[in-house]
Short mmCIF file of C-alpha atoms in Angstrom, two decimals:
data_model
loop_
_atom_site.label_atom_id
_atom_site.label_comp_id
_atom_site.label_asym_id
_atom_site.label_seq_id
_atom_site.Cartn_x
_atom_site.Cartn_y
_atom_site.Cartn_z
CA MET T 554 126.30 230.36 102.14
CA SER T 555 123.87 229.95 99.31
CA GLU T 556 124.54 229.79 95.92
CA GLU T 557 122.52 232.28 93.13
CA SER T 558 120.37 229.97 90.83
CA PRO T 559 120.85 231.05 87.24
CA LEU T 560 118.16 233.13 85.98
CA TYR T 561 116.99 230.38 83.22
CA ASP T 562 117.36 226.82 84.48
CA ILE T 563 114.56 224.19 83.19
CA LYS T 564 114.99 220.63 83.98
CA VAL T 565 113.24 218.00 82.39
CA GLN T 566 112.66 214.48 83.65
CA VAL T 567 110.82 211.78 81.95
CA ARG T 568 109.17 208.45 83.08
CA THR T 569 107.86 205.75 80.42
CA GLN T 570 105.98 202.56 80.20
CA TYR T 571 104.94 200.26 77.75
CA ILE T 572 101.05 200.13 76.93
CA SER T 573 100.41 196.05 76.05
CA SER T 574 97.00 196.94 75.99
CA GLN T 575 97.08 199.11 72.76
CA SER T 576 100.25 197.57 71.20
CA ASP T 577 100.09 194.87 68.34
CA PRO T 578 103.40 193.31 68.15
CA ASP T 579 102.24 190.93 65.41
CA ASN T 580 101.79 194.50 63.39
CA ASP T 581 104.58 196.13 64.34
CA HIS T 582 102.65 198.29 66.93
CA TYR T 583 104.19 199.42 69.94
CA VAL T 584 102.49 201.88 71.99
CA PHE T 585 104.51 204.02 74.77
CA ALA T 586 103.46 206.48 77.27
CA TYR T 587 105.92 208.98 78.88
CA HIS T 588 105.27 211.32 81.93
CA ILE T 589 107.22 214.45 81.70
CA THR T 590 108.15 216.55 84.85
CA ILE T 591 109.29 220.41 84.19
CA THR T 592 111.00 221.86 87.10
CA ASN T 593 112.11 225.68 87.11
CA HIS T 594 115.22 225.87 88.79
CA GLY T 595 115.92 229.38 87.42
CA ALA T 596 115.07 232.48 89.12
CA LYS T 597 112.55 233.79 86.38
CA THR T 598 109.14 232.69 85.71
CA ALA T 599 108.97 231.15 82.03
CA LYS T 600 106.77 230.01 79.50
CA LEU T 601 106.61 226.94 77.48
CA LEU T 602 106.25 228.26 74.04
CA SER T 603 106.98 225.33 71.67
CA ARG T 604 108.40 221.71 71.37
CA ARG T 605 110.72 219.59 69.31
CA TRP T 606 110.85 215.93 69.32
CA LEU T 607 113.13 213.63 67.62
CA ILE T 608 111.83 210.24 67.97
CA THR T 609 114.01 207.38 66.70
CA ASP T 610 113.06 203.53 66.39
CA SER T 611 115.56 200.41 66.38
CA ASP T 612 115.71 200.35 62.50
CA GLN T 613 116.93 204.25 62.61
CA ARG T 614 113.77 205.72 61.26
CA GLN T 615 113.02 208.97 62.65
CA GLN T 616 110.24 211.32 62.84
CA GLU T 617 110.30 214.77 63.94
CA VAL T 618 107.41 216.33 65.98
CA THR T 619 107.37 220.02 66.21
CA GLY T 620 104.45 222.42 67.87
CA ASP T 621 103.09 224.80 69.96
CA GLY T 622 103.02 224.00 73.63
CA VAL T 623 102.36 220.62 74.96
CA VAL T 624 99.02 218.59 75.01
CA GLY T 625 97.25 221.89 73.92
CA GLN T 626 98.84 224.25 76.44
CA GLN T 627 101.60 226.59 77.03
CA PRO T 628 102.22 226.48 80.83
CA VAL T 629 103.71 229.10 82.65
CA ILE T 630 106.31 227.72 85.35
CA ALA T 631 107.22 230.25 88.43
CA PRO T 632 110.69 230.02 89.90
CA GLY T 633 110.68 226.89 92.07
CA LYS T 634 107.28 225.17 90.67
CA ILE T 635 106.92 222.41 88.50
CA TYR T 636 104.47 221.20 85.35
CA GLU T 637 103.63 217.66 84.73
CA TYR T 638 101.99 216.05 81.76
CA SER T 639 101.86 212.58 79.84
CA SER T 640 101.76 212.00 76.42
CA GLY T 641 102.32 208.91 73.86
CA CYS T 642 104.35 207.71 70.87
CA VAL T 643 103.70 204.88 68.47
CA LEU T 644 106.85 202.90 67.35
CA GLU T 645 106.97 200.04 64.82
CA THR T 646 110.01 198.57 66.80
CA GLU T 647 110.27 197.21 70.15
CA VAL T 648 113.09 199.74 71.30
CA GLY T 649 113.75 203.42 70.33
CA THR T 650 114.72 206.87 71.96
CA MET T 651 113.09 210.33 72.05
CA GLU T 652 115.01 213.49 72.55
CA GLY T 653 114.42 217.08 72.02
CA HIS T 654 113.96 220.57 73.63
CA TYR T 655 111.35 223.15 74.61
CA ILE T 656 111.46 226.75 73.56
CA MET T 657 111.04 228.70 76.90
CA LYS T 658 110.05 232.54 77.07
CA ALA T 659 111.35 234.10 80.33
CA GLU T 660 109.00 236.77 82.01
CA ASP T 661 111.77 239.34 80.92
CA GLY T 662 111.37 238.35 77.29
CA HIS T 663 114.54 236.12 76.97
CA GLU T 664 113.82 232.91 75.05
CA PHE T 665 115.91 230.16 75.60
CA ILE T 666 116.18 226.09 75.01
CA ALA T 667 115.41 223.91 77.75
CA PRO T 668 116.89 220.57 76.50
CA ILE T 669 114.85 217.28 76.80
CA PRO T 670 117.50 214.39 77.40
CA ARG T 671 117.59 211.29 75.29
CA PHE T 672 115.48 208.44 76.89
CA VAL T 673 114.77 204.95 76.03
CA LEU T 674 111.19 203.55 74.88
CA SER T 675 111.33 199.75 75.40
CA THR T 676 108.97 196.94 75.89
CA PRO T 677 109.63 194.81 78.75
CA ARG T 678 112.26 192.39 78.84
CA THR T 679 113.83 193.90 75.31
CA LEU T 680 116.52 195.61 77.04
CA HIS T 681 118.89 193.79 79.54
#
């Protein structure tokens, strides 16, 4: 017996990378890339309208980033399909976290939030 998937079910996965060639640790400048995979596990096609990020460094400084779409696009993701993109972040510390959400709009007009679970940005050998 197959289980019916929910109408609105977006999952977000993240991979991170420290970019040493663009970083300058002597001046508290740490550059990270992150690669996002958004998968539509729901039954409805959904459009990514906007994003909200909360970025926190290890000194507890926070920055909030909001805006339309991602990397200049508002992708439409059909059921069973994925959308991937890469972006970056600069921190003043060797370790930080990012978390947030996307606001999605399903083809039936229903708006919903797709959470982005907290993930860690860390230079190599900083965290054990």
